[in-house]
């Protein structure tokens, strides 16, 4: 097939050399096309006796016809792989083996050894990155050997020369301390850095570094800090709060003056609900032992009803007799309100006696309903219940209340009585004439039958 500038394509056949694209002559007249000659086989001159050609993948194909004198000659084709760069082939095969076996480390080491200066650092980093924990190797490669740094710190801490960690050391010594701390931080050895700070008395720096070194390092550093600062009151208080040693505050505060207020404020702020009462009682016990007037108030804060009642009862005994009734009224008010607040019953014998006295005082003033309320509070106390039984009975019947009456306060006793003996009085004649004394005789009264009666006392 051929193409011309006239935009014509001519197609030829081996059996017909005329062009199939030009059916007309030069002047447009139809041209008679000869009938093509059809060949049954290709001409021998068309066959190439031998040849070679290159194909994709480095292949070389060779073909040819063997000698004609050989019997039954056959056409042969031979395919051959031609490598024009044998060194590349060898390196590629070797690299494929490395990838299959995952022997990356030795390969990188070999490349680092045989490479130029520009590529040595590249293959060195690749070898390090191929390791299981490359970061430690990178740190050592950067010049920070963890073992060497820890050994240096250990030697400094255990040396006899304490001037290295003296806070007033010169600039060069301070620079040495800073280098040790900085190197320890670079390799992540917070423990060594904290030890250097503690030996240099840099407590603040030690606390900050210990906060990143784990709970154990933080705990030990914090204790060391509190130990060295224990002479300062606010640090001592902070130590008790942080370690939750609130009992030490309750047992060690100064009982003089108003220092108890600070102790109670700390307990109110930091004590747990289940331990506040017991800790407050410790404070109150110390105040009471020192005869401090605030002991009763602290007992109240602790919710200790019995201690508060005993204190109020002791104050009532000191009251002037002429003010006793007013003092008793105030005592009852305190007990009743505080008992309601703490939601606890008061059952002491002394309190029962005072409640009975107050109820009797109310009854004498006509306040029978109030007297009944306080008498009812004493029902659970057996001693007070017995001593106020008569008052309870009288108050109940005086009010004319409906319902079951309280038990009769007295014991019923059967009493046996005798009939009266008749008397024989002398007549006027007997008064007029004296009788002989020898004739005087005694009159024996006749025995009267016994009668039984039962008397009730109200």
Tab-separated table of C-alpha atoms in Angstrom:
chain	number	residue	atom	x	y	z
A	1	UNK	CA	0.000	0.000	0.000
A	2	UNK	CA	1.195	3.523	-0.772
A	3	UNK	CA	-0.059	7.011	-0.019
A	4	UNK	CA	0.412	10.140	-2.147
A	5	UNK	CA	0.252	13.861	-1.546
A	6	UNK	CA	-3.011	13.823	-3.439
A	7	UNK	CA	-4.568	12.077	-0.510
A	8	UNK	CA	-4.784	8.794	-2.458
A	9	UNK	CA	-3.964	5.399	-1.018
A	10	UNK	CA	-2.973	2.656	-3.448
A	11	UNK	CA	-3.204	-0.989	-2.425
A	12	UNK	CA	-1.323	-3.641	-4.450
A	13	UNK	CA	-1.499	-7.367	-4.435
A	14	UNK	CA	1.323	-9.813	-4.924
A	15	UNK	CA	-0.747	-11.456	-7.574
A	16	UNK	CA	-1.714	-8.172	-9.311
A	17	UNK	CA	0.691	-5.293	-9.559
A	18	UNK	CA	-1.946	-2.813	-10.772
A	19	UNK	CA	-3.194	-0.210	-8.375
A	20	UNK	CA	-6.670	-0.776	-6.956
A	21	UNK	CA	-7.145	2.963	-6.326
A	22	UNK	CA	-6.893	4.149	-9.937
A	23	UNK	CA	-9.683	2.547	-11.946
A	24	UNK	CA	-9.669	5.460	-14.502
A	25	UNK	CA	-7.010	6.783	-16.789
A	26	UNK	CA	-5.296	10.104	-16.772
A	27	UNK	CA	-8.203	11.756	-18.616
A	28	UNK	CA	-10.929	10.262	-16.546
A	29	UNK	CA	-11.806	7.534	-19.030
A	30	UNK	CA	-12.451	4.131	-17.728
A	31	UNK	CA	-9.523	1.876	-18.103
A	32	UNK	CA	-9.795	-1.779	-18.803
A	33	UNK	CA	-8.402	-3.726	-15.872
A	34	UNK	CA	-6.603	-6.911	-16.749
A	35	UNK	CA	-7.785	-10.005	-15.072
A	36	UNK	CA	-5.411	-10.832	-12.228
A	37	UNK	CA	-3.369	-13.982	-12.294
A	38	UNK	CA	-3.956	-16.114	-9.253
A	39	UNK	CA	-0.960	-17.996	-7.794
A	40	UNK	CA	-1.483	-21.094	-5.693
A	41	UNK	CA	1.771	-20.574	-3.729
A	42	UNK	CA	4.015	-17.647	-2.980
A	43	UNK	CA	7.023	-17.214	-5.223
A	44	UNK	CA	10.262	-18.605	-3.924
A	45	UNK	CA	12.083	-15.328	-4.274
A	46	UNK	CA	9.714	-13.826	-1.679
A	47	UNK	CA	10.910	-16.163	1.122
A	48	UNK	CA	13.807	-14.900	3.244
A	49	UNK	CA	16.266	-17.717	3.651
A	50	UNK	CA	17.551	-16.409	7.032
A	51	UNK	CA	17.148	-13.465	9.329
A	52	UNK	CA	17.357	-12.037	12.871
A	53	UNK	CA	15.317	-9.506	14.801
A	54	UNK	CA	15.259	-8.100	18.324
A	55	UNK	CA	12.141	-8.357	20.449
A	56	UNK	CA	10.879	-7.020	23.792
A	57	UNK	CA	12.581	-8.265	26.975
A	58	UNK	CA	16.064	-8.507	25.484
A	59	UNK	CA	15.082	-11.330	23.119
A	60	UNK	CA	16.925	-12.084	19.798
A	61	UNK	CA	15.048	-14.257	17.298
A	62	UNK	CA	17.119	-16.043	14.591
A	63	UNK	CA	15.532	-18.114	11.802
A	64	UNK	CA	16.711	-19.835	8.641
A	65	UNK	CA	16.484	-22.802	6.275
A	66	UNK	CA	18.957	-25.643	6.689
A	67	UNK	CA	21.046	-26.905	3.808
A	68	UNK	CA	19.085	-28.239	0.856
A	69	UNK	CA	21.044	-31.497	0.784
A	70	UNK	CA	19.608	-32.552	4.119
A	71	UNK	CA	16.607	-34.777	3.958
A	72	UNK	CA	13.316	-33.265	4.993
A	73	UNK	CA	14.652	-29.768	5.621
A	74	UNK	CA	12.694	-27.750	8.204
A	75	UNK	CA	12.520	-24.072	8.906
A	76	UNK	CA	14.013	-23.348	12.415
A	77	UNK	CA	13.607	-20.411	14.808
A	78	UNK	CA	15.999	-19.804	17.726
A	79	UNK	CA	15.208	-17.380	20.656
A	80	UNK	CA	18.105	-16.015	22.699
A	81	UNK	CA	18.250	-13.503	25.605
A	82	UNK	CA	20.936	-10.934	25.049
A	83	UNK	CA	22.220	-8.945	28.136
A	84	UNK	CA	24.127	-5.897	27.083
A	85	UNK	CA	24.716	-4.808	30.759
A	86	UNK	CA	25.845	-7.930	32.661
A	87	UNK	CA	26.828	-5.955	35.780
A	88	UNK	CA	23.332	-4.564	36.081
A	89	UNK	CA	21.885	-8.048	35.788
A	90	UNK	CA	24.130	-9.386	38.552
A	91	UNK	CA	23.328	-6.499	40.902
A	92	UNK	CA	19.646	-6.803	40.235
A	93	UNK	CA	19.671	-10.544	40.956
A	94	UNK	CA	21.575	-9.958	44.161
A	95	UNK	CA	19.156	-7.244	45.256
A	96	UNK	CA	16.188	-9.504	44.576
A	97	UNK	CA	17.685	-12.105	46.900
A	98	UNK	CA	18.069	-9.448	49.605
A	99	UNK	CA	14.434	-8.456	49.309
A	100	UNK	CA	13.268	-12.058	49.431
A	101	UNK	CA	15.344	-12.893	52.515
A	102	UNK	CA	14.714	-9.516	54.206
A	103	UNK	CA	18.434	-9.230	54.947
A	104	UNK	CA	18.197	-5.460	54.871
A	105	UNK	CA	20.635	-4.744	57.705
A	106	UNK	CA	23.657	-6.543	56.205
A	107	UNK	CA	22.835	-5.106	52.797
A	108	UNK	CA	22.802	-1.555	54.212
A	109	UNK	CA	26.022	-2.237	56.077
A	110	UNK	CA	27.642	-3.487	52.877
A	111	UNK	CA	26.413	-0.456	50.954
A	112	UNK	CA	27.670	1.865	53.713
A	113	UNK	CA	31.098	0.274	53.522
A	114	UNK	CA	31.367	0.347	49.743
A	115	UNK	CA	29.674	3.691	49.104
A	116	UNK	CA	31.215	7.074	48.812
A	117	UNK	CA	31.242	9.701	51.533
A	118	UNK	CA	28.039	11.299	50.260
A	119	UNK	CA	26.011	8.088	50.575
A	120	UNK	CA	27.564	6.598	53.702
A	121	UNK	CA	25.333	8.618	56.041
A	122	UNK	CA	22.257	7.640	54.011
A	123	UNK	CA	22.968	3.919	54.270
A	124	UNK	CA	23.944	4.281	57.933
A	125	UNK	CA	20.559	5.812	58.753
A	126	UNK	CA	18.821	3.134	56.704
A	127	UNK	CA	20.634	0.415	58.651
A	128	UNK	CA	19.599	2.011	61.961
A	129	UNK	CA	15.991	2.421	60.851
A	130	UNK	CA	15.840	-1.252	59.916
A	131	UNK	CA	16.495	-2.264	63.538
A	132	UNK	CA	13.734	-3.156	65.980
A	133	UNK	CA	14.280	-0.108	68.232
A	134	UNK	CA	15.998	2.494	66.080
A	135	UNK	CA	15.548	5.409	68.468
A	136	UNK	CA	18.059	4.191	71.036
A	137	UNK	CA	20.623	3.597	68.297
A	138	UNK	CA	19.938	7.042	66.866
A	139	UNK	CA	20.456	8.625	70.298
A	140	UNK	CA	23.779	6.813	70.679
A	141	UNK	CA	24.683	7.790	67.117
A	142	UNK	CA	24.073	11.440	67.976
A	143	UNK	CA	26.640	11.192	70.771
A	144	UNK	CA	24.346	10.596	73.773
A	145	UNK	CA	25.271	7.226	75.209
A	146	UNK	CA	22.778	6.453	78.001
A	147	UNK	CA	25.138	4.077	79.803
A	148	UNK	CA	28.006	6.575	79.784
A	149	UNK	CA	25.775	9.430	80.995
A	150	UNK	CA	24.314	7.377	83.850
A	151	UNK	CA	27.774	6.265	84.889
A	152	UNK	CA	28.957	9.873	84.956
A	153	UNK	CA	25.994	10.958	87.080
A	154	UNK	CA	26.548	8.053	89.467
A	155	UNK	CA	30.189	8.990	89.916
A	156	UNK	CA	29.315	12.608	90.647
A	157	UNK	CA	26.604	11.703	93.147
A	158	UNK	CA	28.876	9.317	95.034
A	159	UNK	CA	31.996	11.418	94.920
A	160	UNK	CA	33.501	12.951	98.039
A	161	UNK	CA	33.583	16.356	96.434
A	162	UNK	CA	30.215	17.922	97.355
A	163	UNK	CA	31.173	21.237	95.817
A	164	UNK	CA	29.877	19.957	92.496
A	165	UNK	CA	26.330	20.207	93.811
A	166	UNK	CA	26.838	23.252	95.989
A	167	UNK	CA	24.205	25.906	95.266
A	168	UNK	CA	26.886	28.564	95.678
A	169	UNK	CA	29.359	26.890	93.329
A	170	UNK	CA	31.111	28.892	90.654
A	171	UNK	CA	29.837	29.307	87.120
A	172	UNK	CA	31.884	26.447	85.664
A	173	UNK	CA	30.623	24.034	88.289
A	174	UNK	CA	27.063	25.154	87.754
A	175	UNK	CA	27.518	24.622	84.044
A	176	UNK	CA	28.705	21.079	84.720
A	177	UNK	CA	25.580	20.407	86.786
A	178	UNK	CA	23.391	21.814	84.054
A	179	UNK	CA	25.102	19.620	81.460
A	180	UNK	CA	24.496	16.493	83.535
A	181	UNK	CA	20.843	17.395	84.012
A	182	UNK	CA	20.402	18.267	80.353
A	183	UNK	CA	22.047	15.069	79.124
A	184	UNK	CA	19.892	13.001	81.468
A	185	UNK	CA	16.800	14.699	80.102
A	186	UNK	CA	17.904	14.133	76.508
A	187	UNK	CA	18.080	10.363	77.021
A	188	UNK	CA	14.853	10.356	79.079
A	189	UNK	CA	16.551	9.450	82.376
A	190	UNK	CA	14.386	11.579	84.656
A	191	UNK	CA	15.563	9.718	87.740
A	192	UNK	CA	19.182	10.819	87.244
A	193	UNK	CA	18.073	14.360	86.442
A	194	UNK	CA	15.987	14.514	89.633
A	195	UNK	CA	18.861	13.148	91.712
A	196	UNK	CA	21.142	15.848	90.361
A	197	UNK	CA	18.566	18.520	91.216
A	198	UNK	CA	18.064	17.171	94.734
A	199	UNK	CA	21.800	17.090	95.401
A	200	UNK	CA	22.015	20.646	94.142
A	201	UNK	CA	19.026	21.546	96.355
A	202	UNK	CA	16.978	22.556	93.326
A	203	UNK	CA	13.763	21.231	94.800
A	204	UNK	CA	11.456	23.074	92.436
A	205	UNK	CA	13.257	21.753	89.355
A	206	UNK	CA	13.221	18.248	90.850
A	207	UNK	CA	9.434	18.334	91.325
A	208	UNK	CA	8.806	19.494	87.765
A	209	UNK	CA	11.032	16.804	86.287
A	210	UNK	CA	9.644	14.103	88.571
A	211	UNK	CA	6.126	14.831	87.335
A	212	UNK	CA	7.179	13.382	83.949
A	213	UNK	CA	9.112	10.423	85.359
A	214	UNK	CA	6.256	8.194	86.488
A	215	UNK	CA	4.302	7.776	89.734
A	216	UNK	CA	7.099	6.150	91.735
A	217	UNK	CA	9.616	8.904	90.989
A	218	UNK	CA	6.992	11.565	91.679
A	219	UNK	CA	6.074	9.996	95.028
A	220	UNK	CA	9.667	9.705	96.243
A	221	UNK	CA	10.521	13.251	95.100
A	222	UNK	CA	7.436	14.706	96.732
A	223	UNK	CA	8.242	13.028	100.051
A	224	UNK	CA	11.801	14.331	99.893
A	225	UNK	CA	10.480	17.820	99.198
A	226	UNK	CA	8.116	17.745	102.192
A	227	UNK	CA	10.881	16.330	104.369
A	228	UNK	CA	13.243	19.177	103.591
A	229	UNK	CA	10.518	21.826	103.908
A	230	UNK	CA	8.866	20.438	107.051
A	231	UNK	CA	9.991	23.423	109.139
A	232	UNK	CA	7.629	25.695	107.208
A	233	UNK	CA	4.036	25.580	108.576
A	234	UNK	CA	2.313	25.842	105.244
A	235	UNK	CA	4.423	23.030	103.760
A	236	UNK	CA	3.655	20.880	106.802
A	237	UNK	CA	-0.047	21.541	106.285
A	238	UNK	CA	0.238	20.778	102.578
A	239	UNK	CA	2.012	17.500	103.331
A	240	UNK	CA	-0.800	16.384	105.639
A	241	UNK	CA	-3.423	17.279	103.054
A	242	UNK	CA	-1.646	15.649	100.106
A	243	UNK	CA	-0.865	12.456	102.051
A	244	UNK	CA	-4.343	12.592	103.631
A	245	UNK	CA	-2.859	12.510	107.114
A	246	UNK	CA	-5.576	14.696	108.623
A	247	UNK	CA	-5.320	12.930	111.951
A	248	UNK	CA	-1.920	14.545	112.479
A	249	UNK	CA	-3.576	17.952	112.112
A	250	UNK	CA	-6.191	17.050	114.728
A	251	UNK	CA	-3.507	15.835	117.135
A	252	UNK	CA	-0.795	18.446	116.620
A	253	UNK	CA	-2.505	21.829	116.358
A	254	UNK	CA	-1.809	24.460	119.017
A	255	UNK	CA	-4.639	24.395	121.590
A	256	UNK	CA	-3.947	27.963	122.696
A	257	UNK	CA	-5.974	30.788	121.238
A	258	UNK	CA	-7.993	30.276	118.087
A	259	UNK	CA	-5.714	27.812	116.300
A	260	UNK	CA	-8.470	25.217	116.612
A	261	UNK	CA	-10.436	27.161	114.019
A	262	UNK	CA	-7.791	26.547	111.366
A	263	UNK	CA	-7.694	22.855	112.258
A	264	UNK	CA	-11.471	22.581	111.930
A	265	UNK	CA	-11.422	24.546	108.670
A	266	UNK	CA	-8.935	22.057	107.208
A	267	UNK	CA	-11.123	19.147	108.322
A	268	UNK	CA	-14.198	20.790	106.820
A	269	UNK	CA	-12.345	21.240	103.528
A	270	UNK	CA	-10.535	17.923	103.102
A	271	UNK	CA	-12.037	15.314	105.455
A	272	UNK	CA	-14.272	12.669	103.945
A	273	UNK	CA	-17.872	12.495	105.226
A	274	UNK	CA	-17.248	9.225	107.052
A	275	UNK	CA	-14.228	10.498	108.982
A	276	UNK	CA	-15.183	14.089	109.772
A	277	UNK	CA	-16.962	13.293	113.056
A	278	UNK	CA	-14.157	11.177	114.503
A	279	UNK	CA	-11.475	13.717	113.537
A	280	UNK	CA	-13.541	16.556	115.007
A	281	UNK	CA	-13.890	14.626	118.263
A	282	UNK	CA	-10.091	14.373	118.423
A	283	UNK	CA	-9.907	18.155	118.208
A	284	UNK	CA	-12.617	18.542	120.846
A	285	UNK	CA	-10.913	16.046	123.190
A	286	UNK	CA	-7.684	18.026	123.068
A	287	UNK	CA	-9.541	21.262	123.730
A	288	UNK	CA	-11.435	19.711	126.624
A	289	UNK	CA	-8.198	18.373	128.127
A	290	UNK	CA	-6.812	21.910	127.966
A	291	UNK	CA	-10.055	23.261	129.509
A	292	UNK	CA	-10.669	25.328	126.404
A	293	UNK	CA	-14.147	26.898	126.248
A	294	UNK	CA	-14.508	25.975	122.578
A	295	UNK	CA	-14.531	22.234	123.289
A	296	UNK	CA	-18.338	22.152	123.476
A	297	UNK	CA	-18.659	23.899	120.131
A	298	UNK	CA	-16.340	21.410	118.467
A	299	UNK	CA	-18.242	18.508	120.015
A	300	UNK	CA	-21.349	19.969	118.453
A	301	UNK	CA	-19.606	20.189	115.071
A	302	UNK	CA	-18.691	16.528	115.459
A	303	UNK	CA	-22.333	15.666	116.116
A	304	UNK	CA	-21.479	14.270	119.568
A	305	UNK	CA	-24.771	14.724	121.416
A	306	UNK	CA	-23.691	13.070	124.670
A	307	UNK	CA	-20.558	15.205	125.039
A	308	UNK	CA	-22.531	18.366	124.340
A	309	UNK	CA	-25.238	17.422	126.877
A	310	UNK	CA	-22.654	16.673	129.554
A	311	UNK	CA	-21.028	20.047	128.964
A	312	UNK	CA	-24.360	21.893	129.110
A	313	UNK	CA	-25.387	19.963	132.199
A	314	UNK	CA	-22.126	20.925	133.909
A	315	UNK	CA	-22.796	24.578	133.096
A	316	UNK	CA	-26.334	24.225	134.478
A	317	UNK	CA	-25.016	22.995	137.809
A	318	UNK	CA	-22.939	26.155	138.092
A	319	UNK	CA	-26.031	28.343	137.600
A	320	UNK	CA	-27.177	30.555	140.462
A	321	UNK	CA	-30.224	28.999	142.229
A	322	UNK	CA	-32.357	32.023	141.522
A	323	UNK	CA	-31.629	31.638	137.799
A	324	UNK	CA	-31.994	27.846	137.748
A	325	UNK	CA	-35.395	27.806	136.073
A	326	UNK	CA	-34.184	30.035	133.253
A	327	UNK	CA	-31.012	27.989	132.896
A	328	UNK	CA	-33.055	24.778	132.815
A	329	UNK	CA	-35.251	26.250	130.085
A	330	UNK	CA	-32.194	27.103	127.983
A	331	UNK	CA	-30.718	23.664	128.611
A	332	UNK	CA	-33.880	21.941	127.397
A	333	UNK	CA	-33.993	24.140	124.304
A	334	UNK	CA	-30.377	23.318	123.408
A	335	UNK	CA	-30.840	19.592	123.879
A	336	UNK	CA	-34.137	19.416	121.991
A	337	UNK	CA	-32.901	21.406	118.978
A	338	UNK	CA	-29.498	19.745	118.753
A	339	UNK	CA	-31.018	16.278	119.131
A	340	UNK	CA	-33.346	17.076	116.241
A	341	UNK	CA	-30.465	18.315	114.077
A	342	UNK	CA	-28.228	15.278	114.578
A	343	UNK	CA	-31.249	12.957	114.557
A	344	UNK	CA	-30.094	11.062	117.631
A	345	UNK	CA	-32.003	10.284	120.850
A	346	UNK	CA	-30.587	11.472	124.157
A	347	UNK	CA	-30.703	8.705	126.764
A	348	UNK	CA	-28.354	9.629	129.616
A	349	UNK	CA	-29.585	9.273	133.203
A	350	UNK	CA	-28.674	12.847	134.042
A	351	UNK	CA	-30.627	14.148	131.065
A	352	UNK	CA	-33.653	12.064	132.091
A	353	UNK	CA	-33.583	13.614	135.534
A	354	UNK	CA	-33.440	17.118	134.118
A	355	UNK	CA	-36.259	16.384	131.665
A	356	UNK	CA	-38.350	15.110	134.554
A	357	UNK	CA	-37.664	18.263	136.550
A	358	UNK	CA	-38.602	20.414	133.587
A	359	UNK	CA	-41.821	18.465	133.012
A	360	UNK	CA	-42.757	18.845	136.665
A	361	UNK	CA	-42.054	22.565	136.447
A	362	UNK	CA	-44.309	22.871	133.389
A	363	UNK	CA	-47.067	20.895	135.094
A	364	UNK	CA	-46.940	23.163	138.106
A	365	UNK	CA	-47.469	26.127	135.795
A	366	UNK	CA	-50.423	24.513	134.046
A	367	UNK	CA	-48.507	23.621	130.860
A	368	UNK	CA	-49.759	20.056	130.870
A	369	UNK	CA	-49.352	19.483	127.140
A	370	UNK	CA	-45.702	20.513	127.218
A	371	UNK	CA	-45.127	18.397	130.295
A	372	UNK	CA	-46.646	15.397	128.491
A	373	UNK	CA	-44.294	15.836	125.516
A	374	UNK	CA	-41.176	15.785	127.679
A	375	UNK	CA	-42.497	12.911	129.774
A	376	UNK	CA	-43.009	10.946	126.572
A	377	UNK	CA	-39.356	11.479	125.698
A	378	UNK	CA	-38.457	9.572	128.854
A	379	UNK	CA	-40.440	6.432	128.100
A	380	UNK	CA	-37.340	4.602	126.855
A	381	UNK	CA	-35.357	5.387	130.007
A	382	UNK	CA	-36.373	2.964	132.741
A	383	UNK	CA	-35.010	4.916	135.721
A	384	UNK	CA	-36.585	8.198	134.641
A	385	UNK	CA	-39.792	6.384	133.717
A	386	UNK	CA	-40.073	5.064	137.277
A	387	UNK	CA	-39.281	8.375	138.965
A	388	UNK	CA	-41.782	10.308	136.868
A	389	UNK	CA	-44.542	7.702	136.826
A	390	UNK	CA	-46.634	9.504	139.423
A	391	UNK	CA	-46.269	12.814	137.574
A	392	UNK	CA	-47.196	11.112	134.297
A	393	UNK	CA	-50.333	9.641	135.875
A	394	UNK	CA	-51.427	12.926	137.392
A	395	UNK	CA	-50.811	14.882	134.172
A	396	UNK	CA	-52.749	12.330	132.121
A	397	UNK	CA	-55.820	12.382	134.351
A	398	UNK	CA	-55.628	16.154	134.765
A	399	UNK	CA	-55.950	16.623	131.012
A	400	UNK	CA	-58.801	14.125	130.705
A	401	UNK	CA	-57.145	12.564	127.671
A	402	UNK	CA	-58.782	9.698	125.852
A	403	UNK	CA	-56.937	6.496	125.183
A	404	UNK	CA	-54.963	4.084	127.254
A	405	UNK	CA	-53.947	5.502	130.602
A	406	UNK	CA	-50.358	5.158	131.768
A	407	UNK	CA	-49.633	2.346	134.220
A	408	UNK	CA	-50.746	2.960	137.816
A	409	UNK	CA	-47.676	4.383	139.543
A	410	UNK	CA	-48.244	2.708	142.932
A	411	UNK	CA	-48.253	-0.872	144.076
A	412	UNK	CA	-51.560	-2.223	145.299
A	413	UNK	CA	-51.338	-3.635	148.846
A	414	UNK	CA	-54.088	-5.502	150.721
A	415	UNK	CA	-54.377	-4.085	154.232
A	416	UNK	CA	-56.136	-6.136	157.105
A	417	UNK	CA	-58.174	-3.978	159.614
A	418	UNK	CA	-59.920	-4.728	163.013
A	419	UNK	CA	-63.369	-3.564	164.142
A	420	UNK	CA	-63.227	-0.797	166.789
A	421	UNK	CA	-63.284	-2.027	170.451
A	422	UNK	CA	-66.296	-0.679	172.528
A	423	UNK	CA	-65.293	1.515	175.479
A	424	UNK	CA	-66.933	1.289	178.979
A	425	UNK	CA	-67.101	4.771	180.412
A	426	UNK	CA	-67.701	5.196	184.296
A	427	UNK	CA	-71.005	6.558	185.559
A	428	UNK	CA	-71.472	9.614	187.738
A	429	UNK	CA	-71.955	7.415	190.793
A	430	UNK	CA	-68.669	5.800	190.129
A	431	UNK	CA	-67.025	9.211	190.039
A	432	UNK	CA	-68.800	10.164	193.270
A	433	UNK	CA	-67.914	7.097	195.396
A	434	UNK	CA	-64.427	5.937	195.160
A	435	UNK	CA	-64.093	2.251	194.853
A	436	UNK	CA	-61.790	-0.082	196.515
A	437	UNK	CA	-58.773	-0.425	194.430
A	438	UNK	CA	-58.878	-4.105	194.998
A	439	UNK	CA	-62.324	-4.188	193.465
A	440	UNK	CA	-61.271	-2.447	190.349
A	441	UNK	CA	-60.942	-4.874	187.491
A	442	UNK	CA	-60.029	-4.554	183.860
A	443	UNK	CA	-62.605	-4.941	181.203
A	444	UNK	CA	-61.389	-7.097	178.397
A	445	UNK	CA	-63.025	-6.206	175.098
A	446	UNK	CA	-64.593	-8.994	173.201
A	447	UNK	CA	-62.768	-10.098	170.218
A	448	UNK	CA	-64.369	-8.743	167.108
A	449	UNK	CA	-64.321	-10.581	163.836
A	450	UNK	CA	-61.550	-9.509	161.406
A	451	UNK	CA	-62.441	-7.569	158.319
A	452	UNK	CA	-60.316	-7.148	155.223
A	453	UNK	CA	-60.252	-4.015	153.074
A	454	UNK	CA	-58.235	-2.827	150.091
A	455	UNK	CA	-57.206	0.803	150.011
A	456	UNK	CA	-55.863	2.668	147.034
A	457	UNK	CA	-53.738	5.783	147.379
A	458	UNK	CA	-53.835	8.560	144.911
